[in-house]
């Protein structure tokens, strides 16, 4: 997490963070307001806010979208010392709540970037209406692009005030290439969401053995984790079933559906599960394993689309398949 203290130790110092020595943050107060709708954005934001709290900042959080729904269902547990507000409404109602949340005077606004429509809408609303200078937190490569494009359309004058924070130099280069006219600042801060992986890796074999025993996975069985996406989860499952039939592997499957998976795809997945071999699917209960990433030490292969689970799998050295779905004519033309 090298550089993550940028959020808490330097924002209110006179020397600032850029060459001019001033990012325009207030020089008083230690009050941070954070907005996250997508679960990936919250996963990236939570350790940052934990560090902020340890540094003596007062932390207010607004959760919406998938994050709010998972908070309601007991699958997300913020620090009890955070002042958390959840917005379960969609559309215009949720945007009004975001506006009200970022309006009071505070030191800094931390916004989770998002590629989903509801997440980008909320992030842009938070940036455009914040009474403080906004910091945009990108959880994975390219995620901030959609949010910043929305900001440029809605409140171009505010875009120059945005400090976009990224995990590494590759992310910074990618963002600057995608948005060459972005008038704000891009700062490499590190990514504390990956710290737990670094701590886990030395003990990975032990965790693998323990977790596979809990799940009832034999040594000669291949365990495949499918981290579902809003579209294409049924297609991933169909491809996997075909591969199993051809190769005759001893395969077990953990399937986690995405909260926004369409009903017709859920029906297709249910049908595929019903016709699969007995015992194929592992009952990894969400109540016991609330995060998909917590299952990674046990698995042999990860299948997903544009999921943060892929990145954690890469860090653990787990082979994976990234399924991007069918290429549309628009994307094929670049």
mmCIF file of C-alpha atoms in Angstrom:
data_model
loop_
_atom_site.group_PDB
_atom_site.id
_atom_site.type_symbol
_atom_site.label_atom_id
_atom_site.label_comp_id
_atom_site.label_asym_id
_atom_site.label_seq_id
_atom_site.Cartn_x
_atom_site.Cartn_y
_atom_site.Cartn_z
ATOM 1 C CA UNK A 1 0.000 0.000 0.000
ATOM 2 C CA UNK A 2 2.903 2.340 -0.687
ATOM 3 C CA UNK A 3 1.575 5.858 -1.091
ATOM 4 C CA UNK A 4 -1.883 5.297 0.350
ATOM 5 C CA UNK A 5 -1.179 7.643 3.248
ATOM 6 C CA UNK A 6 -1.443 10.365 0.636
ATOM 7 C CA UNK A 7 -5.142 10.468 1.446
ATOM 8 C CA UNK A 8 -4.768 11.188 5.112
ATOM 9 C CA UNK A 9 -1.403 12.729 5.977
ATOM 10 C CA UNK A 10 -0.894 15.061 3.026
ATOM 11 C CA UNK A 11 -4.287 16.342 1.918
ATOM 12 C CA UNK A 12 -4.335 19.131 4.479
ATOM 13 C CA UNK A 13 -0.635 20.004 4.460
ATOM 14 C CA UNK A 14 0.589 23.205 2.902
ATOM 15 C CA UNK A 15 3.105 21.484 0.626
ATOM 16 C CA UNK A 16 0.280 19.677 -1.194
ATOM 17 C CA UNK A 17 0.847 16.898 -3.693
ATOM 18 C CA UNK A 18 1.612 18.461 -7.045
ATOM 19 C CA UNK A 19 4.398 20.667 -8.393
ATOM 20 C CA UNK A 20 2.504 23.842 -7.653
ATOM 21 C CA UNK A 21 2.142 22.758 -4.029
ATOM 22 C CA UNK A 22 -1.622 23.111 -3.885
ATOM 23 C CA UNK A 23 -4.478 20.729 -4.682
ATOM 24 C CA UNK A 24 -7.021 23.119 -3.254
ATOM 25 C CA UNK A 25 -8.076 21.070 -0.262
ATOM 26 C CA UNK A 26 -9.197 22.850 2.869
ATOM 27 C CA UNK A 27 -6.525 23.342 5.496
ATOM 28 C CA UNK A 28 -8.863 22.547 8.373
ATOM 29 C CA UNK A 29 -10.898 19.582 9.524
ATOM 30 C CA UNK A 30 -10.382 15.884 8.974
ATOM 31 C CA UNK A 31 -13.770 14.823 7.663
ATOM 32 C CA UNK A 32 -14.001 12.472 4.657
ATOM 33 C CA UNK A 33 -17.202 11.544 2.848
ATOM 34 C CA UNK A 34 -17.140 8.427 0.646
ATOM 35 C CA UNK A 35 -19.555 7.148 -2.013
ATOM 36 C CA UNK A 36 -19.540 3.570 -3.359
ATOM 37 C CA UNK A 37 -22.173 1.701 -5.359
ATOM 38 C CA UNK A 38 -20.383 -1.278 -6.972
ATOM 39 C CA UNK A 39 -18.960 -3.959 -4.698
ATOM 40 C CA UNK A 40 -15.593 -3.742 -6.452
ATOM 41 C CA UNK A 41 -15.454 -0.039 -5.670
ATOM 42 C CA UNK A 42 -16.242 -0.673 -2.016
ATOM 43 C CA UNK A 43 -13.611 -3.431 -1.833
ATOM 44 C CA UNK A 44 -11.019 -0.917 -3.007
ATOM 45 C CA UNK A 45 -12.331 1.886 -0.833
ATOM 46 C CA UNK A 46 -12.772 0.049 2.466
ATOM 47 C CA UNK A 47 -9.067 -0.397 3.338
ATOM 48 C CA UNK A 48 -8.428 3.226 2.386
ATOM 49 C CA UNK A 49 -11.135 4.343 4.798
ATOM 50 C CA UNK A 50 -9.762 2.036 7.489
ATOM 51 C CA UNK A 51 -6.421 3.809 7.172
ATOM 52 C CA UNK A 52 -8.192 7.166 7.232
ATOM 53 C CA UNK A 53 -9.922 6.207 10.465
ATOM 54 C CA UNK A 54 -6.615 5.131 12.022
ATOM 55 C CA UNK A 55 -5.174 8.505 11.022
ATOM 56 C CA UNK A 56 -7.917 10.246 12.986
ATOM 57 C CA UNK A 57 -10.313 11.149 10.190
ATOM 58 C CA UNK A 58 -14.072 11.119 10.666
ATOM 59 C CA UNK A 59 -15.516 8.774 8.041
ATOM 60 C CA UNK A 60 -18.990 9.104 6.501
ATOM 61 C CA UNK A 61 -20.041 6.513 3.904
ATOM 62 C CA UNK A 62 -22.924 6.390 1.434
ATOM 63 C CA UNK A 63 -23.547 2.946 -0.050
ATOM 64 C CA UNK A 64 -25.902 2.365 -2.952
ATOM 65 C CA UNK A 65 -26.524 -0.190 -5.678
ATOM 66 C CA UNK A 66 -24.970 -3.618 -5.132
ATOM 67 C CA UNK A 67 -23.090 -2.428 -2.031
ATOM 68 C CA UNK A 68 -26.290 -1.272 -0.321
ATOM 69 C CA UNK A 69 -28.073 -4.495 -1.185
ATOM 70 C CA UNK A 70 -25.228 -6.580 0.208
ATOM 71 C CA UNK A 71 -25.175 -4.460 3.357
ATOM 72 C CA UNK A 72 -28.898 -5.161 3.759
ATOM 73 C CA UNK A 73 -28.310 -8.892 3.262
ATOM 74 C CA UNK A 74 -25.473 -9.053 5.784
ATOM 75 C CA UNK A 75 -22.783 -9.663 3.152
ATOM 76 C CA UNK A 76 -20.945 -6.402 3.743
ATOM 77 C CA UNK A 77 -19.740 -5.236 7.164
ATOM 78 C CA UNK A 78 -18.202 -1.751 7.338
ATOM 79 C CA UNK A 79 -16.234 -0.597 10.359
ATOM 80 C CA UNK A 80 -18.698 0.086 13.167
ATOM 81 C CA UNK A 81 -17.088 3.483 13.697
ATOM 82 C CA UNK A 82 -18.013 4.642 10.186
ATOM 83 C CA UNK A 83 -21.221 6.647 9.823
ATOM 84 C CA UNK A 84 -22.903 4.573 7.108
ATOM 85 C CA UNK A 85 -25.967 5.486 5.059
ATOM 86 C CA UNK A 86 -27.491 2.976 2.637
ATOM 87 C CA UNK A 87 -29.626 3.956 -0.358
ATOM 88 C CA UNK A 88 -31.681 1.064 -1.727
ATOM 89 C CA UNK A 89 -33.699 3.177 -4.162
ATOM 90 C CA UNK A 90 -32.720 3.291 -7.841
ATOM 91 C CA UNK A 91 -32.579 6.000 -10.458
ATOM 92 C CA UNK A 92 -33.340 9.613 -9.682
ATOM 93 C CA UNK A 93 -34.090 8.968 -6.020
ATOM 94 C CA UNK A 94 -30.632 7.545 -5.359
ATOM 95 C CA UNK A 95 -28.992 10.469 -7.163
ATOM 96 C CA UNK A 96 -30.841 12.938 -4.946
ATOM 97 C CA UNK A 97 -29.498 11.079 -1.908
ATOM 98 C CA UNK A 98 -25.949 11.315 -3.278
ATOM 99 C CA UNK A 99 -26.355 15.066 -3.808
ATOM 100 C CA UNK A 100 -27.583 15.541 -0.238
ATOM 101 C CA UNK A 101 -24.751 13.404 1.133
ATOM 102 C CA UNK A 102 -21.878 15.355 -0.470
ATOM 103 C CA UNK A 103 -23.407 18.820 0.097
ATOM 104 C CA UNK A 104 -22.364 19.485 3.762
ATOM 105 C CA UNK A 105 -18.964 21.086 4.377
ATOM 106 C CA UNK A 106 -16.171 18.492 4.678
ATOM 107 C CA UNK A 107 -12.477 18.114 3.885
ATOM 108 C CA UNK A 108 -12.424 15.575 1.056
ATOM 109 C CA UNK A 109 -14.867 13.483 -0.967
ATOM 110 C CA UNK A 110 -13.742 9.964 -1.888
ATOM 111 C CA UNK A 111 -15.670 8.527 -4.836
ATOM 112 C CA UNK A 112 -15.424 4.923 -6.065
ATOM 113 C CA UNK A 113 -15.117 4.808 -9.848
ATOM 114 C CA UNK A 114 -17.460 2.441 -11.635
ATOM 115 C CA UNK A 115 -18.140 0.899 -15.035
ATOM 116 C CA UNK A 116 -21.777 0.030 -14.312
ATOM 117 C CA UNK A 117 -24.480 2.487 -15.332
ATOM 118 C CA UNK A 118 -25.814 3.017 -11.806
ATOM 119 C CA UNK A 119 -22.312 3.229 -10.312
ATOM 120 C CA UNK A 120 -21.014 5.724 -12.878
ATOM 121 C CA UNK A 121 -24.153 7.804 -12.483
ATOM 122 C CA UNK A 122 -23.716 7.938 -8.705
ATOM 123 C CA UNK A 123 -19.984 8.649 -8.923
ATOM 124 C CA UNK A 124 -20.491 11.494 -11.390
ATOM 125 C CA UNK A 125 -23.300 12.920 -9.246
ATOM 126 C CA UNK A 126 -21.032 12.872 -6.220
ATOM 127 C CA UNK A 127 -18.218 14.610 -8.062
ATOM 128 C CA UNK A 128 -20.427 17.248 -9.698
ATOM 129 C CA UNK A 129 -22.214 18.186 -6.464
ATOM 130 C CA UNK A 130 -19.489 17.836 -3.829
ATOM 131 C CA UNK A 131 -18.752 20.811 -1.601
ATOM 132 C CA UNK A 132 -15.154 19.556 -1.270
ATOM 133 C CA UNK A 133 -12.572 18.659 -3.848
ATOM 134 C CA UNK A 134 -13.278 15.096 -5.058
ATOM 135 C CA UNK A 135 -10.860 12.201 -5.110
ATOM 136 C CA UNK A 136 -11.804 9.440 -7.549
ATOM 137 C CA UNK A 137 -10.616 5.986 -6.473
ATOM 138 C CA UNK A 138 -10.069 3.516 -9.313
ATOM 139 C CA UNK A 139 -10.233 -0.089 -8.145
ATOM 140 C CA UNK A 140 -9.030 -1.762 -11.362
ATOM 141 C CA UNK A 141 -7.505 -0.819 -14.707
ATOM 142 C CA UNK A 142 -9.744 1.413 -16.797
ATOM 143 C CA UNK A 143 -12.647 1.658 -14.368
ATOM 144 C CA UNK A 144 -12.317 5.429 -13.926
ATOM 145 C CA UNK A 145 -12.684 6.105 -17.652
ATOM 146 C CA UNK A 146 -16.482 5.753 -17.751
ATOM 147 C CA UNK A 147 -16.953 7.863 -14.637
ATOM 148 C CA UNK A 148 -14.725 10.685 -15.860
ATOM 149 C CA UNK A 149 -16.416 10.667 -19.271
ATOM 150 C CA UNK A 150 -19.763 11.125 -17.512
ATOM 151 C CA UNK A 151 -18.331 13.976 -15.436
ATOM 152 C CA UNK A 152 -17.060 15.677 -18.592
ATOM 153 C CA UNK A 153 -20.580 15.565 -20.039
ATOM 154 C CA UNK A 154 -22.369 16.800 -16.903
ATOM 155 C CA UNK A 155 -20.042 19.262 -15.219
ATOM 156 C CA UNK A 156 -16.957 19.921 -17.297
ATOM 157 C CA UNK A 157 -15.777 22.754 -15.036
ATOM 158 C CA UNK A 158 -15.680 20.373 -12.053
ATOM 159 C CA UNK A 159 -13.491 17.879 -13.931
ATOM 160 C CA UNK A 160 -10.427 20.077 -13.459
ATOM 161 C CA UNK A 161 -10.785 19.722 -9.677
ATOM 162 C CA UNK A 162 -10.802 15.905 -9.686
ATOM 163 C CA UNK A 163 -7.812 14.031 -8.271
ATOM 164 C CA UNK A 164 -7.961 10.556 -9.825
ATOM 165 C CA UNK A 165 -6.041 8.080 -7.658
ATOM 166 C CA UNK A 166 -4.714 4.852 -9.198
ATOM 167 C CA UNK A 167 -2.815 1.845 -7.910
ATOM 168 C CA UNK A 168 0.262 1.902 -10.137
ATOM 169 C CA UNK A 169 2.022 3.540 -13.075
ATOM 170 C CA UNK A 170 0.361 1.207 -15.594
ATOM 171 C CA UNK A 171 -3.069 2.395 -14.456
ATOM 172 C CA UNK A 172 -1.963 6.004 -14.704
ATOM 173 C CA UNK A 173 -0.633 5.556 -18.233
ATOM 174 C CA UNK A 174 -3.805 3.776 -19.326
ATOM 175 C CA UNK A 175 -6.047 6.503 -17.916
ATOM 176 C CA UNK A 176 -4.026 9.278 -19.528
ATOM 177 C CA UNK A 177 -4.100 7.466 -22.879
ATOM 178 C CA UNK A 178 -7.850 6.902 -22.733
ATOM 179 C CA UNK A 179 -8.616 10.455 -21.608
ATOM 180 C CA UNK A 180 -5.831 12.683 -22.977
ATOM 181 C CA UNK A 181 -7.922 15.812 -22.388
ATOM 182 C CA UNK A 182 -8.699 15.072 -18.728
ATOM 183 C CA UNK A 183 -7.944 18.401 -16.997
ATOM 184 C CA UNK A 184 -7.626 17.029 -13.458
ATOM 185 C CA UNK A 185 -4.735 15.265 -11.732
ATOM 186 C CA UNK A 186 -3.809 11.561 -11.796
ATOM 187 C CA UNK A 187 -1.861 10.368 -8.753
ATOM 188 C CA UNK A 188 -0.330 6.931 -8.118
ATOM 189 C CA UNK A 189 -1.254 6.044 -4.540
ATOM 190 C CA UNK A 190 -0.927 2.261 -4.314
ATOM 191 C CA UNK A 191 -3.803 -0.167 -3.836
ATOM 192 C CA UNK A 192 -4.316 -1.277 -0.231
ATOM 193 C CA UNK A 193 -7.091 -3.653 -1.309
ATOM 194 C CA UNK A 194 -4.339 -6.075 -2.312
ATOM 195 C CA UNK A 195 -2.467 -5.977 1.006
ATOM 196 C CA UNK A 196 -4.304 -9.004 2.398
ATOM 197 C CA UNK A 197 -3.167 -11.084 -0.594
ATOM 198 C CA UNK A 198 0.483 -10.249 0.077
ATOM 199 C CA UNK A 199 0.004 -11.321 3.689
ATOM 200 C CA UNK A 200 -1.769 -14.538 2.633
ATOM 201 C CA UNK A 201 0.672 -15.825 0.005
ATOM 202 C CA UNK A 202 3.311 -17.230 2.412
ATOM 203 C CA UNK A 203 0.559 -19.298 4.069
ATOM 204 C CA UNK A 204 -1.296 -20.144 0.845
ATOM 205 C CA UNK A 205 -0.608 -23.948 0.870
ATOM 206 C CA UNK A 206 -1.943 -24.228 4.423
ATOM 207 C CA UNK A 207 -5.040 -22.180 3.615
ATOM 208 C CA UNK A 208 -5.612 -24.256 0.469
ATOM 209 C CA UNK A 209 -5.547 -27.521 2.391
ATOM 210 C CA UNK A 210 -7.853 -26.234 5.126
ATOM 211 C CA UNK A 211 -10.372 -24.662 2.768
ATOM 212 C CA UNK A 212 -10.568 -27.679 0.449
ATOM 213 C CA UNK A 213 -11.185 -29.902 3.471
ATOM 214 C CA UNK A 214 -14.026 -27.614 4.593
ATOM 215 C CA UNK A 215 -15.571 -27.720 1.105
ATOM 216 C CA UNK A 216 -15.129 -31.493 0.724
ATOM 217 C CA UNK A 217 -12.776 -31.343 -2.280
ATOM 218 C CA UNK A 218 -10.586 -34.405 -2.881
ATOM 219 C CA UNK A 219 -6.918 -34.067 -3.819
ATOM 220 C CA UNK A 220 -7.536 -35.458 -7.318
ATOM 221 C CA UNK A 221 -10.440 -33.123 -8.069
ATOM 222 C CA UNK A 222 -10.117 -29.877 -9.988
ATOM 223 C CA UNK A 223 -12.078 -27.059 -8.358
ATOM 224 C CA UNK A 224 -13.257 -24.327 -10.726
ATOM 225 C CA UNK A 225 -14.658 -21.041 -9.477
ATOM 226 C CA UNK A 226 -17.071 -19.171 -11.757
ATOM 227 C CA UNK A 227 -17.400 -15.547 -10.652
ATOM 228 C CA UNK A 228 -20.517 -14.539 -12.551
ATOM 229 C CA UNK A 229 -21.053 -11.312 -14.456
ATOM 230 C CA UNK A 230 -24.221 -9.395 -15.401
ATOM 231 C CA UNK A 231 -24.148 -11.177 -18.786
ATOM 232 C CA UNK A 232 -22.617 -14.413 -20.015
ATOM 233 C CA UNK A 233 -22.522 -16.536 -16.857
ATOM 234 C CA UNK A 234 -24.708 -19.217 -18.447
ATOM 235 C CA UNK A 235 -22.383 -19.244 -21.478
ATOM 236 C CA UNK A 236 -19.336 -19.798 -19.253
ATOM 237 C CA UNK A 237 -21.120 -22.686 -17.582
ATOM 238 C CA UNK A 238 -22.088 -24.219 -20.933
ATOM 239 C CA UNK A 239 -18.471 -24.043 -22.173
ATOM 240 C CA UNK A 240 -17.245 -25.639 -18.982
ATOM 241 C CA UNK A 241 -19.742 -28.507 -19.224
ATOM 242 C CA UNK A 242 -18.599 -29.183 -22.801
ATOM 243 C CA UNK A 243 -14.941 -29.209 -21.741
ATOM 244 C CA UNK A 244 -15.661 -31.589 -18.870
ATOM 245 C CA UNK A 245 -17.485 -33.978 -21.216
ATOM 246 C CA UNK A 246 -14.594 -33.974 -23.686
ATOM 247 C CA UNK A 247 -11.723 -34.315 -21.253
ATOM 248 C CA UNK A 248 -13.387 -36.412 -18.540
ATOM 249 C CA UNK A 249 -11.754 -34.426 -15.729
ATOM 250 C CA UNK A 250 -12.889 -34.890 -12.163
ATOM 251 C CA UNK A 251 -14.244 -31.387 -11.760
ATOM 252 C CA UNK A 252 -16.181 -29.638 -9.023
ATOM 253 C CA UNK A 253 -17.650 -26.176 -9.513
ATOM 254 C CA UNK A 254 -18.358 -23.203 -7.271
ATOM 255 C CA UNK A 255 -20.739 -20.775 -8.964
ATOM 256 C CA UNK A 256 -21.339 -17.250 -7.702
ATOM 257 C CA UNK A 257 -23.940 -15.292 -9.652
ATOM 258 C CA UNK A 258 -23.591 -11.544 -10.120
ATOM 259 C CA UNK A 259 -26.278 -9.429 -8.387
ATOM 260 C CA UNK A 260 -27.290 -7.958 -11.756
ATOM 261 C CA UNK A 261 -27.556 -11.253 -13.655
ATOM 262 C CA UNK A 262 -30.698 -11.090 -15.797
ATOM 263 C CA UNK A 263 -33.632 -13.344 -14.891
ATOM 264 C CA UNK A 264 -33.511 -15.275 -18.180
ATOM 265 C CA UNK A 265 -29.828 -16.068 -17.587
ATOM 266 C CA UNK A 266 -30.590 -17.161 -14.035
ATOM 267 C CA UNK A 267 -33.215 -19.527 -15.434
ATOM 268 C CA UNK A 268 -30.703 -20.932 -17.911
ATOM 269 C CA UNK A 269 -28.104 -21.416 -15.167
ATOM 270 C CA UNK A 270 -30.679 -23.210 -13.006
ATOM 271 C CA UNK A 271 -31.477 -25.579 -15.871
ATOM 272 C CA UNK A 272 -27.784 -26.326 -16.456
ATOM 273 C CA UNK A 273 -27.298 -27.041 -12.772
ATOM 274 C CA UNK A 274 -30.290 -29.377 -12.706
ATOM 275 C CA UNK A 275 -28.959 -31.491 -15.566
ATOM 276 C CA UNK A 276 -25.358 -31.621 -14.309
ATOM 277 C CA UNK A 277 -23.787 -34.677 -12.690
ATOM 278 C CA UNK A 278 -24.704 -35.197 -9.021
ATOM 279 C CA UNK A 279 -22.259 -33.485 -6.704
ATOM 280 C CA UNK A 280 -20.775 -31.324 -9.470
ATOM 281 C CA UNK A 281 -21.612 -28.068 -7.716
ATOM 282 C CA UNK A 282 -20.109 -27.269 -4.337
ATOM 283 C CA UNK A 283 -22.341 -25.693 -1.710
ATOM 284 C CA UNK A 284 -20.086 -22.812 -0.640
ATOM 285 C CA UNK A 285 -22.674 -20.928 1.365
ATOM 286 C CA UNK A 286 -22.557 -17.152 1.131
ATOM 287 C CA UNK A 287 -23.253 -16.903 4.854
ATOM 288 C CA UNK A 288 -19.969 -18.725 5.540
ATOM 289 C CA UNK A 289 -17.926 -17.421 2.601
ATOM 290 C CA UNK A 290 -19.394 -13.959 1.922
ATOM 291 C CA UNK A 291 -16.703 -12.825 -0.525
ATOM 292 C CA UNK A 292 -15.812 -14.708 -3.687
ATOM 293 C CA UNK A 293 -12.148 -13.866 -3.117
ATOM 294 C CA UNK A 294 -12.168 -15.780 0.178
ATOM 295 C CA UNK A 295 -12.653 -19.013 -1.812
ATOM 296 C CA UNK A 296 -9.649 -18.491 -4.089
ATOM 297 C CA UNK A 297 -7.034 -20.394 -2.029
ATOM 298 C CA UNK A 298 -9.000 -23.615 -2.636
ATOM 299 C CA UNK A 299 -9.552 -23.324 -6.383
ATOM 300 C CA UNK A 300 -7.503 -24.528 -9.364
ATOM 301 C CA UNK A 301 -9.020 -22.330 -12.094
ATOM 302 C CA UNK A 302 -10.986 -19.057 -12.082
ATOM 303 C CA UNK A 303 -13.554 -18.282 -14.780
ATOM 304 C CA UNK A 304 -15.051 -14.827 -15.018
ATOM 305 C CA UNK A 305 -15.501 -11.769 -17.149
ATOM 306 C CA UNK A 306 -14.372 -8.323 -16.027
ATOM 307 C CA UNK A 307 -14.388 -9.248 -12.357
ATOM 308 C CA UNK A 308 -12.070 -8.120 -9.590
ATOM 309 C CA UNK A 309 -11.843 -11.814 -8.662
ATOM 310 C CA UNK A 310 -9.606 -12.322 -11.701
ATOM 311 C CA UNK A 311 -7.043 -9.874 -10.376
ATOM 312 C CA UNK A 312 -6.872 -11.504 -6.976
ATOM 313 C CA UNK A 313 -6.506 -14.887 -8.689
ATOM 314 C CA UNK A 314 -3.605 -13.598 -10.772
ATOM 315 C CA UNK A 315 -1.817 -12.374 -7.638
ATOM 316 C CA UNK A 316 -2.188 -15.851 -6.119
ATOM 317 C CA UNK A 317 -0.856 -17.533 -9.243
ATOM 318 C CA UNK A 318 -4.148 -19.251 -10.110
ATOM 319 C CA UNK A 319 -4.812 -19.964 -13.813
ATOM 320 C CA UNK A 320 -7.895 -18.281 -15.170
ATOM 321 C CA UNK A 321 -10.221 -17.767 -18.107
ATOM 322 C CA UNK A 322 -11.494 -14.282 -18.896
ATOM 323 C CA UNK A 323 -14.718 -14.561 -20.875
ATOM 324 C CA UNK A 324 -15.590 -11.331 -22.679
ATOM 325 C CA UNK A 325 -18.710 -12.631 -24.427
ATOM 326 C CA UNK A 326 -19.600 -12.144 -28.060
ATOM 327 C CA UNK A 327 -17.909 -9.226 -29.829
ATOM 328 C CA UNK A 328 -20.398 -6.648 -30.993
ATOM 329 C CA UNK A 329 -19.935 -4.930 -34.391
ATOM 330 C CA UNK A 330 -19.191 -1.661 -32.563
ATOM 331 C CA UNK A 331 -16.408 -3.139 -30.430
ATOM 332 C CA UNK A 332 -15.027 -5.126 -33.374
ATOM 333 C CA UNK A 333 -14.563 -1.861 -35.260
ATOM 334 C CA UNK A 334 -12.613 -0.431 -32.331
#
